[in-house]
Amino acid sequence: MAKTKPNNKKSKKRDKSALNRVAASPSKAPSPPASPVVLLAEASYILQQGDIAGSVPLAKRALSLLDPDSEAALPALTLLGEIHIELGEIDSARQYFLQAAAIDEDGTIGEDIGGGAEKFLWLAQLSEEGGQDSVDWYESGASSLRIQIQALLDRKKLSVEGKAMLEEKRRKLATALCGVVEVYMTDLSWEEDAEQKCEALVTEATMVAPGFAEPWQTLANVRISQQKMEDAKAALKRSLDLWKDLPPEDASVPDYPTRVSLARLLMEADMDVEAIEVLERLVGEDDTSVEVWYLGGWGLYLMGEKQKNGETKAENGDGESWKVSWISSRQWLSHSLRLFDQQDYEDERLGEHAKELLAKLNAELGGEAVEGENEDGDEWEDEGSDEDEEMAES
């Protein structure tokens, strides 16, 4: 449903005593109750403004005015599902999406009235059973998207808006196909035909949306699992090249979690420099992720280990590059562990590995990481200190 700004005009306050008097002359009739359409528009607007809890009563009121089993209820059910995702109330979100899926079983009802593939894709991710149940929901979403894509292609000429819509549908289809691949590589990896299905799905995904980074990243994941490292590196490079020079707000830049997964794949493929570049960019966007700081420390540790063992050529040729990498690694890991404690992070294995790496670094480098330590092992000087002294003297 299109998100529209609601009518926010407020009626004038009236004196309570006036409510008990019979009007001597005709007055304005009371406003009729808000329609479901208006209520949903207001709920959507409030949700967009960040007031998640405030959008709930409006959306529920809209649903209460509709037959919950009719097509007319689809926009309310879909919106309530999305709201409860934002609230972190997964069970409630799942129930709303299930109600919507029961009404629009094939996903052929128009998206402008709450139909389409979105609810299926959510249900695939929210599935309690996972495995085949997730695959089934993804396939329902993919089927709906294929129909929509074909309908757009059947038009003789697409407007600019139509072309943008086609591109968006292709990206969603590619994402759904990649989602199925992920399930077959994890929950259903024991299936005899898992590898063949992954191959077919990832091939379709790269053909459907070749300008979208995620299918190439998924292809790289498949190739790594097949021990085809050169092919994996080629796929990772193609994925990176599609967005690495774009600003963070560009729609072609994968979301934060996808890029965290990308960094892991780059490390598996021995593309350490590229992995660190991705992680540095992630830290620049959000410096509170324990996992990102940990991966940066681990990546720099591996890079330094290879430099020390002569597996990679030192950039400066002095044989000390490994030390620079390990000093940086110690900084990243130390910061990761500080965040780990501050956030009561639950991944104990990550914490233990970070401590293990840090102990090795301290044993090799001596001492412990110093806050503000630079790559030469010295402490950073406050660049503004000289200016402050000069200003104080003047």
mmCIF file with all atom_site columns, C-alpha atoms in Angstrom, residues 296-297 300-301 304-305 307 320-335 358 361-362 364-366 368-370 372-380:
data_model
loop_
_atom_site.group_PDB
_atom_site.id
_atom_site.type_symbol
_atom_site.label_atom_id
_atom_site.label_alt_id
_atom_site.label_comp_id
_atom_site.label_asym_id
_atom_site.label_entity_id
_atom_site.label_seq_id
_atom_site.pdbx_PDB_ins_code
_atom_site.Cartn_x
_atom_site.Cartn_y
_atom_site.Cartn_z
_atom_site.occupancy
_atom_site.B_iso_or_equiv
_atom_site.pdbx_formal_charge
_atom_site.auth_seq_id
_atom_site.auth_comp_id
_atom_site.auth_asym_id
_atom_site.auth_atom_id
_atom_site.pdbx_PDB_model_num
ATOM 1  C CA . GLY A 1 296 ? 38.712 -6.864  11.595 1.00 0.00 ? 296 GLY A CA 1
ATOM 2  C CA . GLY A 1 297 ? 41.055 -8.045  14.327 1.00 0.00 ? 297 GLY A CA 1
ATOM 3  C CA . LEU A 1 300 ? 44.511 -8.393  10.421 1.00 0.00 ? 300 LEU A CA 1
ATOM 4  C CA . TYR A 1 301 ? 45.927 -11.222 12.517 1.00 0.00 ? 301 TYR A CA 1
ATOM 5  C CA . GLY A 1 304 ? 50.154 -10.442 9.647  1.00 0.00 ? 304 GLY A CA 1
ATOM 6  C CA . GLU A 1 305 ? 50.677 -14.179 10.009 1.00 0.00 ? 305 GLU A CA 1
ATOM 7  C CA . GLN A 1 307 ? 53.359 -11.624 6.024  1.00 0.00 ? 307 GLN A CA 1
ATOM 8  C CA . GLU A 1 320 ? 58.138 -5.536  9.364  1.00 0.00 ? 320 GLU A CA 1
ATOM 9  C CA . SER A 1 321 ? 54.696 -5.375  7.737  1.00 0.00 ? 321 SER A CA 1
ATOM 10 C CA . TRP A 1 322 ? 53.526 -8.271  9.886  1.00 0.00 ? 322 TRP A CA 1
ATOM 11 C CA . LYS A 1 323 ? 54.170 -6.228  13.008 1.00 0.00 ? 323 LYS A CA 1
ATOM 12 C CA . VAL A 1 324 ? 52.136 -3.297  11.705 1.00 0.00 ? 324 VAL A CA 1
ATOM 13 C CA . SER A 1 325 ? 49.246 -5.663  10.885 1.00 0.00 ? 325 SER A CA 1
ATOM 14 C CA . TRP A 1 326 ? 49.417 -7.301  14.314 1.00 0.00 ? 326 TRP A CA 1
ATOM 15 C CA . ILE A 1 327 ? 49.486 -4.002  16.179 1.00 0.00 ? 327 ILE A CA 1
ATOM 16 C CA . SER A 1 328 ? 46.340 -2.991  14.283 1.00 0.00 ? 328 SER A CA 1
ATOM 17 C CA . SER A 1 329 ? 44.851 -6.421  14.971 1.00 0.00 ? 329 SER A CA 1
ATOM 18 C CA . ARG A 1 330 ? 45.420 -5.951  18.687 1.00 0.00 ? 330 ARG A CA 1
ATOM 19 C CA . GLN A 1 331 ? 43.586 -2.630  18.582 1.00 0.00 ? 331 GLN A CA 1
ATOM 20 C CA . TRP A 1 332 ? 40.581 -4.096  16.788 1.00 0.00 ? 332 TRP A CA 1
ATOM 21 C CA . LEU A 1 333 ? 40.355 -7.132  19.065 1.00 0.00 ? 333 LEU A CA 1
ATOM 22 C CA . SER A 1 334 ? 40.755 -5.061  22.230 1.00 0.00 ? 334 SER A CA 1
ATOM 23 C CA . HIS A 1 335 ? 37.951 -2.757  21.117 1.00 0.00 ? 335 HIS A CA 1
ATOM 24 C CA . LEU A 1 358 ? 44.803 -11.230 21.793 1.00 0.00 ? 358 LEU A CA 1
ATOM 25 C CA . LEU A 1 361 ? 49.478 -10.973 19.998 1.00 0.00 ? 361 LEU A CA 1
ATOM 26 C CA . ASN A 1 362 ? 50.497 -9.751  23.450 1.00 0.00 ? 362 ASN A CA 1
ATOM 27 C CA . GLU A 1 364 ? 54.526 -11.729 20.405 1.00 0.00 ? 364 GLU A CA 1
ATOM 28 C CA . LEU A 1 365 ? 54.404 -7.931  20.614 1.00 0.00 ? 365 LEU A CA 1
ATOM 29 C CA . GLY A 1 366 ? 54.881 -7.554  24.353 1.00 0.00 ? 366 GLY A CA 1
ATOM 30 C CA . GLU A 1 368 ? 49.032 -4.929  25.995 1.00 0.00 ? 368 GLU A CA 1
ATOM 31 C CA . ALA A 1 369 ? 47.202 -2.689  23.558 1.00 0.00 ? 369 ALA A CA 1
ATOM 32 C CA . VAL A 1 370 ? 47.177 0.977   24.545 1.00 0.00 ? 370 VAL A CA 1
ATOM 33 C CA . GLY A 1 372 ? 45.071 5.336   20.880 1.00 0.00 ? 372 GLY A CA 1
ATOM 34 C CA . GLU A 1 373 ? 48.125 3.228   19.965 1.00 0.00 ? 373 GLU A CA 1
ATOM 35 C CA . ASN A 1 374 ? 49.153 3.855   16.372 1.00 0.00 ? 374 ASN A CA 1
ATOM 36 C CA . GLU A 1 375 ? 50.597 1.420   13.876 1.00 0.00 ? 375 GLU A CA 1
ATOM 37 C CA . ASP A 1 376 ? 54.158 2.025   15.069 1.00 0.00 ? 376 ASP A CA 1
ATOM 38 C CA . GLY A 1 377 ? 53.256 1.034   18.616 1.00 0.00 ? 377 GLY A CA 1
ATOM 39 C CA . ASP A 1 378 ? 53.442 4.605   19.926 1.00 0.00 ? 378 ASP A CA 1
ATOM 40 C CA . GLU A 1 379 ? 50.543 6.566   21.319 1.00 0.00 ? 379 GLU A CA 1
ATOM 41 C CA . TRP A 1 380 ? 48.711 9.013   19.093 1.00 0.00 ? 380 TRP A CA 1
#
